[in-house]
Coordinates of C-alpha atoms in Angstrom, one line a residue:
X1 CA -24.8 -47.7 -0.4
X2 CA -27.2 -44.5 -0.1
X3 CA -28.4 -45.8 3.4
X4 CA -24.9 -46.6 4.6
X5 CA -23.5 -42.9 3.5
X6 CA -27.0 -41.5 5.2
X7 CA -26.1 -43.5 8.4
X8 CA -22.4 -42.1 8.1
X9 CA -23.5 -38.4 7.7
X10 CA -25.9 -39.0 10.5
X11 CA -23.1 -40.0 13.0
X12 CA -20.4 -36.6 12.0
X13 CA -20.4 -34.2 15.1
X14 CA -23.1 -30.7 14.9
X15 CA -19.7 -28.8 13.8
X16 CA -19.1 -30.8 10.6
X17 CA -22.6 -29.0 9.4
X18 CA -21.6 -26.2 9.9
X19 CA -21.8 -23.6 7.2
X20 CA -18.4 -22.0 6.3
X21 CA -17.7 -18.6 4.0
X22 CA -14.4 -17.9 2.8
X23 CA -13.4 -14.3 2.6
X24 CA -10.8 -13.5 0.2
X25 CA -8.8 -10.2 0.9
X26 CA -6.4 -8.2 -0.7
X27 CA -5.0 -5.3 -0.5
X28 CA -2.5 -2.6 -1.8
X29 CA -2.1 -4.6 -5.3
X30 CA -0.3 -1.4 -6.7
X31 CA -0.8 -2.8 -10.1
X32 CA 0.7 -5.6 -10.0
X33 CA -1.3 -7.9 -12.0
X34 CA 0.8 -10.9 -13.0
X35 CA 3.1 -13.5 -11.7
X36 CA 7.1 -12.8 -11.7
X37 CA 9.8 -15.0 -9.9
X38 CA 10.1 -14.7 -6.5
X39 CA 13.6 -12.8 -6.5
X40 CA 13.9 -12.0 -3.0
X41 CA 13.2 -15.5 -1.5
X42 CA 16.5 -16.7 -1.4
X43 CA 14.9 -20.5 -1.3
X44 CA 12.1 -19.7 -4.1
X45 CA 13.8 -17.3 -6.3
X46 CA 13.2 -18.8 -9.9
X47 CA 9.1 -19.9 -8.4
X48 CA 7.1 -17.5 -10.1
X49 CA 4.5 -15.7 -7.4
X50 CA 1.0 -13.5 -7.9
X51 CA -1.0 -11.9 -9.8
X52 CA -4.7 -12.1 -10.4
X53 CA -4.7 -15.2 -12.6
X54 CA -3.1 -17.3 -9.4
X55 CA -6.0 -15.8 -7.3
X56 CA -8.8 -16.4 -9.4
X57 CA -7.5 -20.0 -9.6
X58 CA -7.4 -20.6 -5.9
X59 CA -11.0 -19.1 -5.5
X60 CA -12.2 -20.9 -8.1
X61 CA -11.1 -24.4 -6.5
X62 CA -12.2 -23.1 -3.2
X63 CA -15.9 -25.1 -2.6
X64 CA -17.1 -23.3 0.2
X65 CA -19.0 -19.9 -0.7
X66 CA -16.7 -16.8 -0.9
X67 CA -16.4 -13.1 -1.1
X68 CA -13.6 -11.0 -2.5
X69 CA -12.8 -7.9 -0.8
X70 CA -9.9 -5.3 -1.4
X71 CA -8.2 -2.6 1.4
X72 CA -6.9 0.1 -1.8
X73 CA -4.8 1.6 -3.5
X74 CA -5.2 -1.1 -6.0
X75 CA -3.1 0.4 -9.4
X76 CA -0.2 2.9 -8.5
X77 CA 2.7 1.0 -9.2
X78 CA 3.2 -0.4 -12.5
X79 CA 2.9 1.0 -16.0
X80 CA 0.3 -1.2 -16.5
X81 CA -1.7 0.6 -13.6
X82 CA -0.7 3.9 -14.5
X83 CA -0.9 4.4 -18.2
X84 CA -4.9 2.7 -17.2
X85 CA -4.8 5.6 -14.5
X86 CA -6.5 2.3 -12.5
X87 CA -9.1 1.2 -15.3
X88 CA -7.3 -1.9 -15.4
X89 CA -7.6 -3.4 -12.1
X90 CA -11.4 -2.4 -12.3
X91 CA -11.5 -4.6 -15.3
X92 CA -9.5 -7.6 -13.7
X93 CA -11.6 -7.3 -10.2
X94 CA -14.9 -7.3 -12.2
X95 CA -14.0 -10.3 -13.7
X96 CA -13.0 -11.7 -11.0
X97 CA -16.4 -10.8 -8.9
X98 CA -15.3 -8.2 -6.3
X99 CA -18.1 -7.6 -3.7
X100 CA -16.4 -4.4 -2.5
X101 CA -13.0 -2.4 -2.1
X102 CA -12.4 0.6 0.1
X103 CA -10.4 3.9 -1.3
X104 CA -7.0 3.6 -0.2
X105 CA -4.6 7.0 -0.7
X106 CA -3.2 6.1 -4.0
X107 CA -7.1 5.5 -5.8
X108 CA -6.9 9.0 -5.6
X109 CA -3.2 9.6 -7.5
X110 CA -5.2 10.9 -10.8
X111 CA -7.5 13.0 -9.0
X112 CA -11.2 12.6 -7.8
X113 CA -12.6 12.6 -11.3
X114 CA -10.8 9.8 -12.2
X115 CA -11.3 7.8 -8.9
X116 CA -15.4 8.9 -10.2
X117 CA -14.7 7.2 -13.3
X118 CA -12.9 4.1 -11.7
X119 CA -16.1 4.2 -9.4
X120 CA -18.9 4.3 -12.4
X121 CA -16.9 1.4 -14.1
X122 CA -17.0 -0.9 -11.4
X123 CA -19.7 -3.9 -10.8
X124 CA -19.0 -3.3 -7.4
X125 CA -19.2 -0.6 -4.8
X126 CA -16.3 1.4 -3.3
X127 CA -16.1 2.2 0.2
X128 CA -15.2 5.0 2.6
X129 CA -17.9 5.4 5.4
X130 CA -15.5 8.3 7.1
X131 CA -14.8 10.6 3.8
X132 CA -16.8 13.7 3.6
X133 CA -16.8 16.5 1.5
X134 CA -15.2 19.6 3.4
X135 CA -18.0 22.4 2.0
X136 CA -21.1 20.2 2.5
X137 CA -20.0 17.8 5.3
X138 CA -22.0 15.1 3.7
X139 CA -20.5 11.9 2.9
X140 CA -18.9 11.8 -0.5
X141 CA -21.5 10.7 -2.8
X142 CA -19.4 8.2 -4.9
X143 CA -18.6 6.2 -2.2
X144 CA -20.9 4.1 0.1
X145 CA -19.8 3.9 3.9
X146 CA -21.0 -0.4 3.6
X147 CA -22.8 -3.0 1.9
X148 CA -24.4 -5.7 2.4
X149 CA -23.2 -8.9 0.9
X150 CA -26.0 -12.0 0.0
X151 CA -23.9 -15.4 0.5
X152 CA -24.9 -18.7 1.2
X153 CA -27.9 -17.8 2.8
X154 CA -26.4 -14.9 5.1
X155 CA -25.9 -11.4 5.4
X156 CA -22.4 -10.3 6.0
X157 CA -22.2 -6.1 6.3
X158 CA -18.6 -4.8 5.3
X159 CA -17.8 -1.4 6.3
X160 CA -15.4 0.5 4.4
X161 CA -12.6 2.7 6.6
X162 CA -10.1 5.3 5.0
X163 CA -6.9 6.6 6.8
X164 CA -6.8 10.0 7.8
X165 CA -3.4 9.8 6.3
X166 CA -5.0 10.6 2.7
X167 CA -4.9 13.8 3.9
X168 CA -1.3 13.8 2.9
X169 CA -0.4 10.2 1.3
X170 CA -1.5 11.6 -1.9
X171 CA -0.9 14.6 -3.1
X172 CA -3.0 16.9 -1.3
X173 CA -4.3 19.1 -4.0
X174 CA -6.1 16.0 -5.0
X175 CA -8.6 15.8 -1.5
X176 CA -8.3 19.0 0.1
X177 CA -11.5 18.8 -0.7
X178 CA -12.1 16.4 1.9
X179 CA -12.2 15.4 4.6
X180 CA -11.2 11.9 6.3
X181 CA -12.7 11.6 9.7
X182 CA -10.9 9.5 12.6
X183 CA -11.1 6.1 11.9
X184 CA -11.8 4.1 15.0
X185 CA -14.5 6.8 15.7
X186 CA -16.6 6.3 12.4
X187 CA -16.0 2.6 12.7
X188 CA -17.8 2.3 16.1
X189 CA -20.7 4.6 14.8
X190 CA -21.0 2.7 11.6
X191 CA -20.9 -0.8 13.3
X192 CA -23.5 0.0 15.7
X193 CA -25.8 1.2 12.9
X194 CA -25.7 -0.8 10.6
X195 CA -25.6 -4.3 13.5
X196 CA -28.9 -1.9 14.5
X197 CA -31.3 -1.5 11.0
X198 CA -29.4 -4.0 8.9
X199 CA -29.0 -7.2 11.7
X200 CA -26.5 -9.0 9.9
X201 CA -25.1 -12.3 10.4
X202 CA -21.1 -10.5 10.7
X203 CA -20.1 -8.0 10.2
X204 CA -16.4 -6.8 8.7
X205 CA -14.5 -3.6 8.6
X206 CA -12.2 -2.8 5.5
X207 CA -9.9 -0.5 6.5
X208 CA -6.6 1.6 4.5
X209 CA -4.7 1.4 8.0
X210 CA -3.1 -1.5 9.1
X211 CA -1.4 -2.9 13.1
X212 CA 0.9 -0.7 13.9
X213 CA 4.9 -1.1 13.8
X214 CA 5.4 -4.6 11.1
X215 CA 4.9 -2.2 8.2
X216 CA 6.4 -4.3 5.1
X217 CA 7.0 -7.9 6.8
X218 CA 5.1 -11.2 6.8
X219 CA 5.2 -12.4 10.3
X220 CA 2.8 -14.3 13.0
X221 CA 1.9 -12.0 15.7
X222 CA -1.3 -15.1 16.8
X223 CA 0.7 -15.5 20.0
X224 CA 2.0 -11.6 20.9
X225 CA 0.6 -9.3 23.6
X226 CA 0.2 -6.2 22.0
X227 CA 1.3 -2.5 23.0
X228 CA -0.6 0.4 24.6
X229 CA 0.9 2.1 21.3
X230 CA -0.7 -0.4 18.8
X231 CA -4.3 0.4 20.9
X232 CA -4.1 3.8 20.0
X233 CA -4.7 3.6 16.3
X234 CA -4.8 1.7 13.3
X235 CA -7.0 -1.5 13.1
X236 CA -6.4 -2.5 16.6
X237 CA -8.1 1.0 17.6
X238 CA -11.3 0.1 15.0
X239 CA -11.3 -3.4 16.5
X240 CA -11.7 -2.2 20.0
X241 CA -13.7 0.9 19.5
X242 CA -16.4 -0.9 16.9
X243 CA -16.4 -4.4 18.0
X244 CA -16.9 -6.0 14.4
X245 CA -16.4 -9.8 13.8
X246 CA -13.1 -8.9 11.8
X247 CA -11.1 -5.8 10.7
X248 CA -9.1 -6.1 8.0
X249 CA -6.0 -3.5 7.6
X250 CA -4.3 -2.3 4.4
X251 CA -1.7 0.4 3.7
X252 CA 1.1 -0.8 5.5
X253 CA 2.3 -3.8 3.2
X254 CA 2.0 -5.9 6.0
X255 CA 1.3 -9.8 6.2
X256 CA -0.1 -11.4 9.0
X257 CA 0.0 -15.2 9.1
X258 CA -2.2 -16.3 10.7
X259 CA -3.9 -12.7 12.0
X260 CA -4.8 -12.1 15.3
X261 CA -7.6 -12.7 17.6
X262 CA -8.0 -9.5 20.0
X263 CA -9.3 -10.9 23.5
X264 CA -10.2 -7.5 24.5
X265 CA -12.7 -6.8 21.7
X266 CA -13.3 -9.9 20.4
X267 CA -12.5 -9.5 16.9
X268 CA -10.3 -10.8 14.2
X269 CA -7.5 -8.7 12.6
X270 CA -6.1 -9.4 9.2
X271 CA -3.6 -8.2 6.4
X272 CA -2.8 -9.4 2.9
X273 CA 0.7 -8.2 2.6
X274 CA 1.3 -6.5 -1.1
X275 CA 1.6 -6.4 -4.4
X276 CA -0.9 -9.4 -5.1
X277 CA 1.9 -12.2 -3.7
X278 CA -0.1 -13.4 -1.1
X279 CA -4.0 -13.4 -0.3
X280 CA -5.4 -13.7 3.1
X281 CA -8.0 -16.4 3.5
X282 CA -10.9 -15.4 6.4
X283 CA -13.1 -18.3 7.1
X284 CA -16.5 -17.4 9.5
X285 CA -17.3 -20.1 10.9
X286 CA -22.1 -20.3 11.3
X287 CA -23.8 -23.2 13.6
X288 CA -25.6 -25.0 11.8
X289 CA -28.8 -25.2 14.0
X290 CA -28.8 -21.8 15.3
X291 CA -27.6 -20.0 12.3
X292 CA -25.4 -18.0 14.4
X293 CA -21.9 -16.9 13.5
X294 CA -19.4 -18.7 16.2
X295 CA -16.1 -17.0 15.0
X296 CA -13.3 -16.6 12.4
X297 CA -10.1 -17.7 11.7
X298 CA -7.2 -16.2 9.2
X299 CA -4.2 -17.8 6.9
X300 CA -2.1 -15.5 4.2
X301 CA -1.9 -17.9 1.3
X302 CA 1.3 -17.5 -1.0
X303 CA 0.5 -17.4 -4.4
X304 CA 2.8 -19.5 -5.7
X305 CA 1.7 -20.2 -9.5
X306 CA 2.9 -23.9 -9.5
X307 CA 0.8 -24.6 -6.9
X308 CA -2.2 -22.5 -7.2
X309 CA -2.3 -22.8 -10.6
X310 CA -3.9 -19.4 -13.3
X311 CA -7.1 -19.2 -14.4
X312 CA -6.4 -18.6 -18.1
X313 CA -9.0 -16.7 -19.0
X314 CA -7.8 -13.9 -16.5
X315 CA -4.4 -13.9 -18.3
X316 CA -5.8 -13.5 -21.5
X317 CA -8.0 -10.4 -20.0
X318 CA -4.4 -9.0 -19.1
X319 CA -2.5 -9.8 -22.4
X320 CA -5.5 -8.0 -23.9
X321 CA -4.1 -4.4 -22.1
X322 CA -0.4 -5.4 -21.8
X323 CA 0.3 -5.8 -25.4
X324 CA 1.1 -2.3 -26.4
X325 CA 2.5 -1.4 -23.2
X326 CA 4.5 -4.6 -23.0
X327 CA 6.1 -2.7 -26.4
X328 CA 6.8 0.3 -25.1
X329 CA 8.1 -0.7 -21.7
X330 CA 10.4 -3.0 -23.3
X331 CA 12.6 -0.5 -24.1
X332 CA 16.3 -0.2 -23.5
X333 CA 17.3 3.3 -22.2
X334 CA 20.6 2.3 -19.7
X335 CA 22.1 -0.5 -17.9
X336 CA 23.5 -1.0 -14.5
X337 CA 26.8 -2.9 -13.1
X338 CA 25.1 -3.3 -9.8
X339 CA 21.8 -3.8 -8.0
X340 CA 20.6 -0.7 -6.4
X341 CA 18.1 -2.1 -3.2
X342 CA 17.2 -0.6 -0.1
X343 CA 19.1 -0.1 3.4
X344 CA 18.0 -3.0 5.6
X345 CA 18.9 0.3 8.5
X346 CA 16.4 2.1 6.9
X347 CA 18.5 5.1 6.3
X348 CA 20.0 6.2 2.9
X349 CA 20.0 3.5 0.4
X350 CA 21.8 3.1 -2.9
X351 CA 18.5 2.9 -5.1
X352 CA 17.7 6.6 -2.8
X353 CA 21.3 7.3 -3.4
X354 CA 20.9 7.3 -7.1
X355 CA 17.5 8.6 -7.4
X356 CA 18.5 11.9 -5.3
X357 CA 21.9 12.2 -7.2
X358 CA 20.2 12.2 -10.4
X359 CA 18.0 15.2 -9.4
X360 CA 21.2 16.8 -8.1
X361 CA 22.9 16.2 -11.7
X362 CA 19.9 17.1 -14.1
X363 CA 18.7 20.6 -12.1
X364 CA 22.2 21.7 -11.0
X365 CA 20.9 22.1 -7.2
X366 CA 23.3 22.3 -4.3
X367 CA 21.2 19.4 -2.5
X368 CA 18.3 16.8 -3.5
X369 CA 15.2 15.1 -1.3
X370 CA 12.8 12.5 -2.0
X371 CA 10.7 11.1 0.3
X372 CA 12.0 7.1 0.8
X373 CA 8.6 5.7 0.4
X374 CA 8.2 7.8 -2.8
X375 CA 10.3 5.0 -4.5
X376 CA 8.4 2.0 -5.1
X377 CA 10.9 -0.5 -6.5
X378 CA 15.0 -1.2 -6.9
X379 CA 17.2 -1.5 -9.9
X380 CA 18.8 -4.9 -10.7
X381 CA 22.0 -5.1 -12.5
X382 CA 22.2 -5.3 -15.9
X383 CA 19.6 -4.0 -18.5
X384 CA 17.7 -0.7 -17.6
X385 CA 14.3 -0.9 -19.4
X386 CA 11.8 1.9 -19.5
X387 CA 10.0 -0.3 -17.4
X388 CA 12.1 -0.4 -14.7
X389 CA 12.1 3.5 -14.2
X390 CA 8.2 3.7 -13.9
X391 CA 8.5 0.8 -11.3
X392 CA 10.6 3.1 -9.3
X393 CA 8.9 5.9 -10.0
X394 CA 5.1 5.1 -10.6
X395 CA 3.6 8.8 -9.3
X396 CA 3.5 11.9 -11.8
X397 CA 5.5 13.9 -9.0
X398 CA 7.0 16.8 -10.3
X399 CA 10.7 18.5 -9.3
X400 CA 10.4 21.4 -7.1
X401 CA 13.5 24.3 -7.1
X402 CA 13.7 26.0 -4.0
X403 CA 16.2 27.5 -1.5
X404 CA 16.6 26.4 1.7
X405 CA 18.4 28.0 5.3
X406 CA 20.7 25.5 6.9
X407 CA 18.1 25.6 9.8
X408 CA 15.3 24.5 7.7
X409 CA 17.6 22.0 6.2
X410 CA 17.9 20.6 10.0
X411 CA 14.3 20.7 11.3
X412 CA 13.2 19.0 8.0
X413 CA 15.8 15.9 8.8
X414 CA 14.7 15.9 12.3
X415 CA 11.4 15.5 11.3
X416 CA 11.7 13.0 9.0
X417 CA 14.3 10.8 11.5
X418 CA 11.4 8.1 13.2
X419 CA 12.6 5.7 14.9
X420 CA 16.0 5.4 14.1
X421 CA 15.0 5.4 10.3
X422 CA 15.2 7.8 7.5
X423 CA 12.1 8.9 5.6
X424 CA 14.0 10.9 3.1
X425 CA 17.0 10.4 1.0
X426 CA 19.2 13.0 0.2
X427 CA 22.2 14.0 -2.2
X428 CA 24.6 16.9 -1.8
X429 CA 25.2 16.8 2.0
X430 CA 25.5 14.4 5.0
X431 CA 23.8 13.6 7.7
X432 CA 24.3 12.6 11.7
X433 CA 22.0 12.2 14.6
X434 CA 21.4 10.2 17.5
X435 CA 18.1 8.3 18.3
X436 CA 16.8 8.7 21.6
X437 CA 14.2 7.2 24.1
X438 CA 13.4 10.9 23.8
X439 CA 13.4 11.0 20.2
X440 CA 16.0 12.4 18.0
X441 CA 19.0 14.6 18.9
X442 CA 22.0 16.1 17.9
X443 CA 21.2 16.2 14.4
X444 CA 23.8 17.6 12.1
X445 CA 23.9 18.3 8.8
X446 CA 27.4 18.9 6.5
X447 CA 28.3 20.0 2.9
X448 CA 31.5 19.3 1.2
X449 CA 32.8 18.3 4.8
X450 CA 31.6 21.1 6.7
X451 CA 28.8 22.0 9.2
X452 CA 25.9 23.6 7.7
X453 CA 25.6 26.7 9.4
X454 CA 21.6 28.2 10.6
X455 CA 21.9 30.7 8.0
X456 CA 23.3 28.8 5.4
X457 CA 21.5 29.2 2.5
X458 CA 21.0 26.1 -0.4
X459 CA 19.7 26.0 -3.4
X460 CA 17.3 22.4 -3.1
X461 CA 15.1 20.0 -5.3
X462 CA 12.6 18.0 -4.4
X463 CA 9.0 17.1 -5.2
X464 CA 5.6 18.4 -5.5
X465 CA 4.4 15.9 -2.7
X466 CA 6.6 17.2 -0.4
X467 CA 6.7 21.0 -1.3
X468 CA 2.2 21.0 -0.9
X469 CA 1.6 19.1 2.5
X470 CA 2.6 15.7 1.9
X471 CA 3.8 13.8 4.9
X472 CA 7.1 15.1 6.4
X473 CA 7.5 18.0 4.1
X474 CA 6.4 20.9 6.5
X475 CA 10.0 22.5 6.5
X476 CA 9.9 22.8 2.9
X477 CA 6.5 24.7 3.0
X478 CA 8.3 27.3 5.1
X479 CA 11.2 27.9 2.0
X480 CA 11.6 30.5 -0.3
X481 CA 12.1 30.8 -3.7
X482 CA 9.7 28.2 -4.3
X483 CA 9.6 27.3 -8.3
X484 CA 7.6 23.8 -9.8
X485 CA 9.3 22.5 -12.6
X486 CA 6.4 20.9 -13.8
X487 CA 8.9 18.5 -15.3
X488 CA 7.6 15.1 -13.8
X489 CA 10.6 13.2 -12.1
X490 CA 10.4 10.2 -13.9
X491 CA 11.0 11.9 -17.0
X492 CA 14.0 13.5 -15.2
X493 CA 15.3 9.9 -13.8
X494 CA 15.1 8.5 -17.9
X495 CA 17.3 11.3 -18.8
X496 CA 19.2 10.8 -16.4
X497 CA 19.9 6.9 -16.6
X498 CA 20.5 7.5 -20.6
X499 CA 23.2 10.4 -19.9
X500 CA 25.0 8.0 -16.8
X501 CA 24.9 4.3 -17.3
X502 CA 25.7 3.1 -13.5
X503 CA 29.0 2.0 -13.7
X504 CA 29.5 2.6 -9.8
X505 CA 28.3 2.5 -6.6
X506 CA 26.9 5.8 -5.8
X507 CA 28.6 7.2 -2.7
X508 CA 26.7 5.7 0.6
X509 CA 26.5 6.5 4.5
X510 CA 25.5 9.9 3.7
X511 CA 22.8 9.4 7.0
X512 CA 24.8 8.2 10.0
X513 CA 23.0 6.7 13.3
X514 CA 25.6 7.7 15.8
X515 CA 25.6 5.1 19.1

């Protein structure tokens, strides 16, 4: 028998021997630790889905050697996340042997200090090769700009990326401190060195941006000739400027099925999609004989619990921090006769509808804004639990009074109106405009039914985000009156669902796309 297997193995092709690593990647996990039923999948909507129990079981029954590898912003999002202010997914991606994760936006929600102390907790490093600090210009010292991973024999360099868009996609008190250098740019520079003195066998870049324009879908884009546009930045530009084996993206909540192999540079891009649904599998593919890397190929893996399976001893990790907040999140506080989603037109949506009216109702103000990706998650009819509110509202964002000209008003609309889509929600007034191959015109905005005149002038709410240099809030920073509240707005939105059970529809089409 042993000489008829030998004669067997001796007859399989070179590429059978061929060593192969799995990489496993996630990214933009946001806290969400377990498995829940897949209610948006109309054809899986009682199949429960994710969670770090599901992924340790398929790496566990994977029996080629592996790494696990993580894009950021790996807490904001749940109650379990924040009341940890991120110490539990350091706990869960310890256990589960993380080799690395790069700082996405949201790491840094609870300031630097507490990104340091997520950083000194960790058994593995956190990356960001392109973050300095502003008064030194050296790189920050808690972060390392790549490692070098021991697997199976080989060397595999990962290079850790941020997005310039940290700048402003947390709140910028938190790094004006730093600063986040152009991605592609630091890539390339990186790449080269550490291919140079280090001479590994691949290398990979980890990056907090993503492919532009398929923010939030799962689709296969193997097949599709890419834009000029998509070139210019994200992890197309890193792919073509660096030239690394693959790039992995982050930040966008996108999925790619099957990633995509750039001809032009070579390289393979990935994304894992979020939330901890779905993990995207990287094999690299070594010959056997020359010990030379010979390419890469990508699948996003659903992580449906009946058939991955959960490694017990990772749920019992999480029961171990979910107990008492399990408790306290239980709670009652409201209910709803209807489910309060997004806008598949991407303009005002009930669950922005009701966010905005409650700040409207609770500070008295003529008009409310919140930025649309400021609310993380929609309210299903029936029950209102304390949990539900922290899932919409996961960030310690505070409600800003101000007053605003009706000119203001209208430059800050036009500036948030991209692409035919909305990036703020609004109560108090209505809005038209047209979308362009120029961009947006005629933008109009009305109050109880009539125009809102130039020197109109509003009293407003909104957020701290906004109101200090977050993303699309430069018309508020040119307001007067300008008073923080300091009351955080989740607090606001639980006082508000006790006071108003939902017992209607708010009002909608308050944004119109004119044709």
């Amino acid at each position: 028998m042993k000489k008829l297997l030998a004669a067997v193995l001796l007859t399989l092709p070179a590429s059978a021997w061929s060593l192969t690593i799995s990489v496993y990647h996630t990214s933009d996990v946001h806290g969400w630790y377990t498995a829940r039923p897949a209610k948006w999948d109309k054809d899986n909507s009682t199949r429960t889905i994710g969670g770090f129990p599901a992924l340790s079981a398929i790496v566990k029954a994977d029996r080629n050697p592996h790494i696990l590898l993580d894009s950021g912003d790996t807490f904001q999002g749940t109650p379990e996340g924040t009341l940890t202010k991120g110490m539990a997914s350091v706990r869960l991606m310890n256990q589960l042997g993380y080799a690395a994760v790069e700082v996405g936006n949201h790491d840094y929600d609870y300031t630097e200090p507490n990104l340091r102390a997520l950083v000194a907790a960790s058994n593995f490093p956190w990356l960001g090769a392109n973050v300095y600090t502003r008064e030194t210009g050296k790189p920050a010292d808690y972060l390392k700009p790549y490692v070098i991973v021991p697997v199976a024999g080989k060397r595999i360099a990962v290079i850790g990326i941020a997005g310039r868009h940290t700048a402003t996609s947390t709140l910028p008190a938190n790094v004006k401190q730093l600063e986040f250098r152009d991605e592609a740019g630091e890539a390339a520079a990186w790449t080269a060195k550490v291919r140079a003195e280090e001479k590994p066998d691949a290398v990979i870049v980890i990056a907090h941006v993503g492919l532009e324009g398929f923010g939030g879908q799962k689709l296969d884009v193997s097949t599709w000739t890419l834009t000029a546009a998509q070139a210019a930045y994200g992890t197309l530009a890193i792919a073509r400027a660096a030239k690394p084996d693959v790039v992995i993206g982050g930040h966008d909540h996108t999925g790619l099925l099957r990633g995509y192999q750039d001809k032009e540079s070579g390289t393979l891009l990935a994304e894992s999609y979020w939330s901890l649904t779905d993990v995207s599998r990287i094999t690299l593919n070594f010959d056997d004989k020359t010990g030379r890397f010979t390419g890469a190929s990508d699948e996003l893996l659903p992580l449906w619990t009946d058939a991955a399976g959960e490694d017990p001893a990772v749920a019992e990790t999480i029961k171990g921090f979910t107990a008492e907040v399990d408790k306290a999140m239980s709670k009652e506080i409201s209910s709803s006769g209807f489910d309060l989603g997004r806008d598949e037109a991407g303009l005002d949506s009930p669950i922005g509808d009701w966010f905005t009216d409650a700040m409207r109702r609770q500070s008295g103000a003529d008009a409310a804004f919140q930025n649309t990706a400021g609310i993380r998650s929609d309210l299903k009819k029936g029950v209102i639990r304390l949990r539900d509110i922290f899932q919409v509202m996961p960030f310690e964002n505070t409600l800003v009074k101000l007053t605003m000209t009706g000119d203001q008003v209208a430059r800050l609309m036009a500036d948030n109106l991209r692409g035919g889509h909305s990036k703020l929600q609004l109560s108090g007034l209505k809005v038209s405009f047209r979308n362009t191959p120029e961009g947006v015109k005629d933008v109009v905005v009305t109050r109880n039914g009539a125009a809102l005149k130039p020197g109109d002038r509003i009293s407003v709410v909104t957020n701290n985000y906004l109101t200090t240099g977050g993303t699309g809030g430069k018309a508020f920073m040119e307001s007067s009156d300008i008073v923080d509240t300091m009351q955080t707005l989740r607090d606001l939105l639980i006082k508000d669902a006790q006071e108003n059970p939902v017992k209607a529809l708010p009002e909608g089409g308050r944004i119109t796309r004119l044709e």
